[in-house]
C-alpha angles and dihedrals in degrees: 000000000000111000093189136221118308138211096268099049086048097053101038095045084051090054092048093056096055087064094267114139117248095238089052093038084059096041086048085050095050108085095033106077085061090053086043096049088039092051107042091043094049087049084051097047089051091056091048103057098044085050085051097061099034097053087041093057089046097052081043089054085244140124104242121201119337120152105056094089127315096340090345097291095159089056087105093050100052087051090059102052090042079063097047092047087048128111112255117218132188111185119249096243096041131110096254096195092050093040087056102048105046097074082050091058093048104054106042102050087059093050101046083056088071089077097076093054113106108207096184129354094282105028109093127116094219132358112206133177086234102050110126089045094053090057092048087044093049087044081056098060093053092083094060090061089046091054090036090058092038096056088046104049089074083222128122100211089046086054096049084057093041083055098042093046079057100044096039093051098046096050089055096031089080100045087045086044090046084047094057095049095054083049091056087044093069096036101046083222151078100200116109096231107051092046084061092046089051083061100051131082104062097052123232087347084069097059110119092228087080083061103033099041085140096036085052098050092039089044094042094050088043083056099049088046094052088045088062084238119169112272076053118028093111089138098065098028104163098203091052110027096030085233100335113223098359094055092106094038125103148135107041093333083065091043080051096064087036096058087042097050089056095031088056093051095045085053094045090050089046092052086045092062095042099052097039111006092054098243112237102005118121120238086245116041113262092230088053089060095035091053087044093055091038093237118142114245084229092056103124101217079053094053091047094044086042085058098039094053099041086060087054091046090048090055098046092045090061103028087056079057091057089044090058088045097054086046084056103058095051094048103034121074121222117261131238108263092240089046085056090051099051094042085058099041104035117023099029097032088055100035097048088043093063094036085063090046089044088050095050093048086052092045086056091042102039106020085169106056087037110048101273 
């Protein structure tokens, strides 16, 4: 299957054809997919935020906040600079190094993921064959951090989080992992890419959640789990553990956990609509509409207004799925620690553990409904 061009060939092969040698059009395309990931996901974090108070003020029959700018709108950004300006303390008995490098590991694993998600069918920064693999592989190495900080911090509560972010990630890691690999199944790929274009050709009936209903739910809750997100933010409960791993924390190391936190669930609800909710597809098939009109697929103001849509699908597939996320957190209760840990080891392991068997018999029985 065609994976498409991506953002680097783009770039590069634009560069050399404005007389700029390859080696120093690569060299030239080197820094810029870290501006671009740390731009667009601090963009991302920032609506987030401001999404997150408003829907839950209105689920709390409350304003929410107004004045700072149109509907408050630079609320978020007041809140970051009030975490640049902060002191930032590191307590006298802790492990300075390790305190310092937890929030660190943390954060960038979660932004280099943002390589791998394609925004439009050609906007991705690389597309590898590996691509899906390599995010659940970066989303494994975030709980180090957490224990790290945790350790470090010389804090009992801080350690008890440390413990919980482990043990928490380590009980969803495998059903998410098992609902991949069902999705890969079906797509006989774990590009990205490929795994949208699968999807597309027959519209919103493509979409891989028709086929997946239980691989959603099972990767969806697994998401939700690995975010931290109430009903599972038992590492950082504020009633039990004060703020879990992030108690000692304050100043820019705290606004560390905070972007991450928010960075990590944009990019789960991102990888959510690229893997079930077919990415930048439309819900009726572009040709269907472009036949309709009478307008040629090759038409070139089509190609450019196409693009230009499937970016904003990408985005409101998985920002409804924020949305859902921060409706969550204000009408679920948080669940026990051992209730999490038996949700994760003996409901989802099991149950994602037959979906992919069942997905593999149906991919032998009907190759053409499931990918074969």
């Amino acid at each position: 299957m065609n994976s498409g061009i991506d953002l680097q060939e783009i770039f590069i092969q634009s560069l050399m054809d404005l007389g700029i040698p390859p080696g120093a059009a690569k060299a030239i395309w080197l820094p810029l997919p870290m501006l671009l990931m740390i731009m667009g996901a601090t963009v991302g974090v920032l609506v987030s935020v401001w999404l997150e108070r408003k829907i839950s003020a209105a689920a709390q029959q409350r304003i929410g906040p107004e004045f700072m700018g149109p509907f408050g709108v630079l609320a978020p950004v007041a809140d970051g600079l009030k975490l640049i300006f902060k002191e930032d303390v590191v307590p006298g008995k802790s492990d300075s190094l390790l305190f310092t490098l937890g929030p660190v590991i943390v954060v960038i694993p979660v932004f280099l993921s943002y390589m791998i998600v394609p925004f439009g069918q050609n906007l991705v920064i690389t597309n590898i064959g590996m691509g899906v693999f390599l995010w659940i592989a970066f989303s494994s190495i975030a709980p180090i951090g957490l224990l790290m900080s945790g350790y470090a911090s010389n804090n009992k509560y801080s350690l008890l989080g440390g413990l919980r972010a482990a043990a928490q990630s380590i009980s969803y890691e495998i059903p998410l992992s098992l609902s991949v690999i069902a999705i890969a199944m079906m797509s006989n790929s774990l590009s990205t890419i490929d795994i949208v274009q699968q999807q597309s050709g027959y519209g919103i009936l493509g979409w891989n959640i028709w086929r997946q209903p239980v691989g959603f739910l099972i990767f969806w809750i697994a998401a939700l789990a690995e975010c931290e997100r109430i009903p599972f933010d038992l590492p950082e409960a504020e009633e039990e553990l004060v703020a879990g791993y992030q108690t000692e924390y304050s100043g820019m190391k705290f606004g560390l956990f905070y972007v991450g936190s928010y960075v990590n669930l944009v990019l789960s609800a991102l990888i959510v609509a690229v893997l079930y909710l077919g990415g930048w597809d439309f819900p009726i098939p572009i040709s269907a509409i472009a036949s309709l009109l009478g307008i040629s697929e090759t038409n070139p103001f089509l190609q450019i207004v196409t693009a230009s849509l499937g970016i904003t699908m990408t985005l409101l597939k998985a920002y409804f799925l924020i949305f859902i996320a921060i409706l969550m957190r204000w009408t679920v209760p948080r669940v026990r620690i051992d209730q999490l840990l038996n949700l994760g080891w003996k409901f989802l392991l099991p149950v994602s553990l037959v979906n992919l068997l069942l997905t593999a018999a149906l991919k032998l029985a009907f190759p053409f409904a499931f990918g074969g």
